DNA sequence: CATACGTGGTT
DNA sequence: TAACCAAGTAT
């Protein structure tokens, strides 16, 4: 199964800039943060801009956090931009300007969790460690476990399985990691898996079992309209698109519910995404 | 461990 | 059209 997936990857992988040999660990780290819960097509142009503007962690660390938030554009979850800026600062001041290769050291940086730490260690440095994202979990669930989809959150059994499947050779492990992820992104997709073009269709436990429906617990559906997330998004959009500080009166226009809007502005300030200025004005953090 | 956290394309 | 989905993290 391993060689079939790796061979398939060799023939069908997308040409993504952060996968090229010349990609720096920093470029790979930036890509991983941007790709959290965000499609490749949307992250791609923003990644290009970021790497031109801030080619090193030091370069980003010297910028204002608000510049990072503004350059994040509409990627979503703007706290990622703030945390990436904070990570760059930590890398510049505590790690000699070099992106760490040790997963535990990476994991200690802001915005870097288990997945991103493993991804950077593996993809940037060839560290032999399982990289388990939503694509990988889905492929494992189907091909090995025989379930239509993975559990709502990563289980110990899944981590064990990923560790067992990981090739012993570090270089091979790195390709395996990215290949399984790519298979999940392009073929073994959530809604309409393209089993006719899957390199391991014959070995797939889910297919062999006749595609049984998922019976486990499902994750709660996300709401959007009328939520604080929507209001926060509107406030931040206004500040991103404004050059200087914005008067409170203008912020008031983005959402009619006073209590909710004020609560959201307060939470944005709490998060460090918004700076309250004298005179009742607001701006992205300097 | 469940929930909050953006955004826009696809079904 | 509402729901689902996209390389998760922090609390």
Coordinates of C-alpha atoms (C1' of nucleotides) in Angstrom, one line a residue:
Chain A
X1 CA 0.0 0.0 0.0
X2 CA 2.8 2.4 0.9
X3 CA 4.6 2.1 -2.5
X4 CA 1.3 2.4 -4.4
X5 CA 0.5 5.6 -2.7
X6 CA 4.0 7.0 -3.1
X7 CA 4.0 6.1 -6.8
X8 CA 0.7 7.7 -7.3
X9 CA 2.0 10.8 -5.6
X10 CA 4.9 10.9 -7.9
X11 CA 2.6 11.0 -10.9
X12 CA -0.2 13.2 -9.6
X13 CA 1.1 15.6 -7.0
X14 CA 0.3 19.3 -7.4
X15 CA 3.1 21.7 -8.0
X16 CA 2.8 23.8 -4.9
X17 CA 5.6 26.4 -4.1
X18 CA 6.0 25.3 -0.5
X19 CA 6.8 21.8 -1.8
X20 CA 9.6 22.8 -4.1
X21 CA 13.2 22.0 -3.1
X22 CA 14.0 25.7 -2.8
X23 CA 11.2 26.3 -0.2
X24 CA 12.6 27.4 3.1
X25 CA 11.5 26.1 6.5
X26 CA 10.0 29.5 7.1
X27 CA 8.0 29.3 3.8
X28 CA 6.8 25.9 4.8
X29 CA 5.8 27.1 8.2
X30 CA 3.8 30.0 6.7
X31 CA 2.1 27.7 4.3
X32 CA 1.0 25.3 7.1
X33 CA -0.5 28.1 9.2
X34 CA -2.3 29.5 6.2
X35 CA -3.6 26.1 5.2
X36 CA -5.2 25.4 8.6
X37 CA -8.9 25.1 7.7
X38 CA -8.3 27.0 4.5
X39 CA -8.3 25.7 0.9
X40 CA -5.0 25.7 -1.1
X41 CA -6.5 27.9 -3.9
X42 CA -7.2 30.6 -1.4
X43 CA -3.9 30.5 0.5
X44 CA -1.7 30.4 -2.6
X45 CA -1.7 34.1 -3.6
X46 CA -1.5 35.3 -0.1
X47 CA 1.5 33.0 0.6
X48 CA 3.3 34.4 -2.4
X49 CA 2.8 37.9 -1.2
X50 CA 3.9 37.1 2.3
X51 CA 7.1 35.4 1.3
X52 CA 8.0 38.3 -1.0
X53 CA 7.3 40.8 1.7
X54 CA 8.6 38.8 4.7
X55 CA 11.1 36.3 3.4
X56 CA 12.4 35.4 6.9
X57 CA 11.0 35.2 10.4
X58 CA 13.0 38.3 11.3
X59 CA 11.4 40.3 8.5
X60 CA 7.9 39.6 9.8
X61 CA 9.0 40.1 13.4
X62 CA 10.0 43.7 12.5
X63 CA 6.6 44.5 11.0
X64 CA 3.7 45.6 13.1
X65 CA 1.3 42.8 14.0
X66 CA -1.5 44.9 12.4
X67 CA 0.4 44.7 9.1
X68 CA 0.3 40.9 9.3
X69 CA -3.4 41.0 10.1
X70 CA -4.1 43.3 7.1
X71 CA -1.9 41.2 4.8
X72 CA -3.8 38.1 5.9
X73 CA -6.7 39.5 3.9
X74 CA -9.7 37.3 3.8
X75 CA -8.1 34.0 4.6
X76 CA -10.2 33.7 7.8
X77 CA -9.3 33.1 11.4
X78 CA -7.2 36.2 11.6
X79 CA -5.8 35.2 15.0
X80 CA -3.6 32.9 12.9
X81 CA -1.9 36.0 11.5
X82 CA -1.3 37.4 14.9
X83 CA 0.1 34.1 16.2
X84 CA 2.3 33.7 13.2
X85 CA 3.7 37.1 13.9
X86 CA 4.3 36.1 17.5
X87 CA 5.9 32.9 16.4
X88 CA 8.2 34.8 14.1
X89 CA 9.2 37.1 17.0
X90 CA 9.9 34.1 19.1
X91 CA 11.9 32.4 16.4
X92 CA 13.9 35.6 15.8
X93 CA 14.6 36.3 19.5
X94 CA 14.8 32.8 21.0
X95 CA 15.9 30.5 18.2
X96 CA 18.5 32.6 16.4
X97 CA 16.2 33.3 13.5
X98 CA 15.9 29.7 12.4
X99 CA 12.7 27.8 12.4
X100 CA 13.1 24.9 14.9
X101 CA 13.2 21.4 13.6
X102 CA 12.3 19.7 16.9
X103 CA 8.5 18.9 17.0
X104 CA 8.3 19.8 20.7
X105 CA 10.0 23.1 20.2
X106 CA 7.8 23.9 17.3
X107 CA 4.7 22.9 19.3
X108 CA 5.6 25.5 21.9
X109 CA 5.3 28.3 19.4
X110 CA 2.1 30.3 19.2
X111 CA -0.4 28.9 16.7
X112 CA 1.5 25.7 16.3
X113 CA -0.3 22.6 17.5
X114 CA 0.4 18.9 17.0
X115 CA -0.4 18.8 13.3
X116 CA 1.6 21.9 12.3
X117 CA 4.6 20.9 14.5
X118 CA 4.7 17.5 12.8
X119 CA 4.2 18.9 9.3
X120 CA 7.0 21.4 9.6
X121 CA 9.4 18.9 11.2
X122 CA 8.7 16.4 8.5
X123 CA 8.4 18.6 5.4
X124 CA 11.0 21.1 6.2
X125 CA 13.6 18.9 8.0
X126 CA 12.8 15.3 7.1
X127 CA 12.2 14.4 10.7
X128 CA 10.5 11.0 10.9
X129 CA 7.2 11.7 12.5
X130 CA 3.6 11.0 11.5
X131 CA 1.7 13.9 10.0
X132 CA -2.0 13.5 10.7
X133 CA -4.4 16.0 9.3
X134 CA -8.1 15.7 8.3
X135 CA -7.1 14.2 4.9
X136 CA -4.9 11.6 6.4
X137 CA -7.4 10.7 9.0
X138 CA -10.1 10.2 6.3
X139 CA -7.8 8.0 4.2
X140 CA -6.8 5.9 7.2
X141 CA -10.4 5.6 8.3
X142 CA -11.5 4.3 4.9
X143 CA -8.6 2.3 3.6
X144 CA -7.5 0.7 6.9
X145 CA -10.4 0.9 9.4
X146 CA -13.2 0.5 6.9
X147 CA -15.2 3.5 8.2
X148 CA -16.7 6.1 5.9
X149 CA -15.1 8.9 7.9
X150 CA -12.9 9.5 10.9
X151 CA -14.2 10.4 14.4
X152 CA -14.9 14.1 15.2
X153 CA -11.5 14.5 16.8
X154 CA -8.2 12.6 16.7
X155 CA -8.3 9.5 18.8
X156 CA -5.5 7.6 20.4
X157 CA -6.2 4.6 18.1
X158 CA -5.8 6.9 15.1
X159 CA -2.4 8.1 16.3
X160 CA -1.3 4.6 17.0
X161 CA -2.3 3.6 13.5
X162 CA -0.5 6.5 11.9
X163 CA 2.6 5.6 13.8
X164 CA 2.4 2.0 12.7
X165 CA 2.0 2.9 9.0
X166 CA 4.9 5.4 9.0
X167 CA 7.8 4.0 6.9
X168 CA 11.0 3.4 8.9
X169 CA 13.2 5.3 6.5
X170 CA 12.9 9.1 7.3
X171 CA 13.0 10.2 3.7
X172 CA 10.3 7.7 2.7
X173 CA 8.3 8.7 5.8
X174 CA 8.3 12.3 4.6
X175 CA 7.0 11.4 1.1
X176 CA 4.5 9.0 2.6
X177 CA 3.1 11.8 4.8
X178 CA 2.6 14.2 2.0
X179 CA 1.4 11.5 -0.4
X180 CA -1.4 10.3 1.9
X181 CA -2.4 13.9 2.5
X182 CA -2.5 14.6 -1.2
X183 CA -4.5 11.4 -1.8
X184 CA -7.1 12.6 0.7
X185 CA -7.2 16.1 -0.9
X186 CA -7.5 14.9 -4.5
X187 CA -9.0 11.5 -4.6
X188 CA -10.3 10.2 -1.3
X189 CA -12.3 13.4 -0.7
X190 CA -15.0 13.8 1.9
X191 CA -18.1 14.2 -0.2
X192 CA -17.4 12.3 -3.5
X193 CA -14.4 10.0 -3.3
X194 CA -13.0 9.2 -6.8
X195 CA -12.4 5.5 -6.1
X196 CA -12.0 4.8 -9.8
X197 CA -8.7 6.7 -9.8
X198 CA -7.5 5.6 -6.4
X199 CA -4.2 3.7 -6.3
X200 CA -5.3 1.6 -3.3
X201 CA -9.0 1.0 -4.2
X202 CA -8.3 -2.8 -4.2
X203 CA -6.9 -2.6 -0.7
X204 CA -9.5 -0.3 0.7
X205 CA -11.3 -1.7 3.7
X206 CA -14.3 0.6 3.3
X207 CA -14.7 -0.3 -0.4
X208 CA -14.4 -4.0 0.4
X209 CA -17.1 -3.7 3.0
X210 CA -19.5 -2.2 0.5
X211 CA -19.1 1.5 1.6
X212 CA -21.0 1.2 4.9
X213 CA -22.4 4.5 6.2
X214 CA -20.7 6.3 9.0
X215 CA -22.4 5.4 12.3
X216 CA -20.3 7.1 14.9
X217 CA -20.8 10.5 16.6
X218 CA -20.7 13.6 14.3
X219 CA -19.4 17.0 14.9
X220 CA -21.8 19.8 15.7
X221 CA -22.7 21.9 12.7
X222 CA -21.2 25.4 12.6
X223 CA -23.5 28.4 12.6
X224 CA -22.6 31.6 10.9
X225 CA -25.3 34.1 10.4
X226 CA -25.8 36.3 13.4
X227 CA -22.9 34.8 15.3
X228 CA -20.1 36.7 17.0
X229 CA -17.8 35.3 14.4
X230 CA -19.7 37.1 11.7
X231 CA -19.7 40.4 13.6
X232 CA -16.0 40.1 14.5
X233 CA -15.4 39.4 10.8
X234 CA -17.2 42.6 9.8
X235 CA -15.4 44.7 12.3
X236 CA -12.0 43.4 11.3
X237 CA -12.9 43.8 7.6
X238 CA -13.6 47.5 8.2
X239 CA -10.3 48.0 10.0
X240 CA -8.3 46.1 7.4
X241 CA -9.8 48.2 4.6
X242 CA -9.2 51.5 6.4
X243 CA -5.8 53.1 6.3
X244 CA -5.9 55.0 9.6
X245 CA -7.8 54.6 12.8
X246 CA -11.6 54.3 12.5
X247 CA -14.0 56.3 14.7
X248 CA -16.4 54.3 16.8
X249 CA -19.3 55.8 14.9
X250 CA -18.1 53.9 11.8
X251 CA -17.7 50.7 13.7
X252 CA -21.2 51.1 14.9
X253 CA -22.5 50.8 11.4
X254 CA -21.2 47.3 10.7
X255 CA -23.8 45.7 13.1
X256 CA -27.0 47.0 14.5
X257 CA -27.1 45.0 17.7
X258 CA -25.3 47.3 20.2
X259 CA -24.7 44.7 22.9
X260 CA -23.4 42.1 20.5
X261 CA -21.2 44.5 18.6
X262 CA -19.7 45.9 21.7
X263 CA -19.0 42.4 23.0
X264 CA -17.3 41.5 19.8
X265 CA -15.1 44.7 19.8
X266 CA -14.2 43.9 23.3
X267 CA -13.2 40.3 22.4
X268 CA -11.2 41.5 19.4
X269 CA -9.3 43.9 21.7
X270 CA -8.8 41.1 24.2
X271 CA -7.4 38.9 21.4
X272 CA -5.0 41.7 20.4
X273 CA -6.6 42.0 17.0
X274 CA -7.8 45.5 17.6
X275 CA -6.2 48.5 19.3
X276 CA -8.5 50.9 21.2
X277 CA -7.1 54.4 20.7
X278 CA -7.8 57.7 22.5
X279 CA -10.8 59.6 21.3
X280 CA -12.9 56.5 20.8
X281 CA -11.1 55.2 17.7
X282 CA -10.0 51.8 16.7
X283 CA -7.2 50.4 14.6
X284 CA -5.3 47.3 13.8
X285 CA -2.5 46.7 16.4
X286 CA 0.6 48.8 15.8
Chain B
dC1 C1' -13.7 17.3 25.9
dA2 C1' -16.9 20.5 23.7
dT3 C1' -16.8 25.0 21.8
dA4 C1' -15.3 29.3 19.6
dC5 C1' -12.9 31.0 16.0
dG6 C1' -13.5 33.4 9.4
dT7 C1' -14.3 32.9 4.8
dG8 C1' -16.0 31.6 0.5
dG9 C1' -16.7 27.8 -2.8
dT10 C1' -19.5 23.7 -3.7
dT11 C1' -23.6 20.8 -3.5
Chain C
dT1 C1' -30.8 27.6 -0.1
dA2 C1' -29.0 25.6 3.9
dA3 C1' -25.4 22.6 4.8
dC4 C1' -21.1 21.0 4.1
dC5 C1' -16.3 21.5 3.6
dA6 C1' -11.3 23.3 3.6
dA7 C1' -3.3 21.0 5.6
dG8 C1' -6.4 23.1 13.2
dT9 C1' -5.5 25.6 17.6
dA10 C1' -6.5 27.3 22.1
dT11 C1' -9.2 27.1 26.1

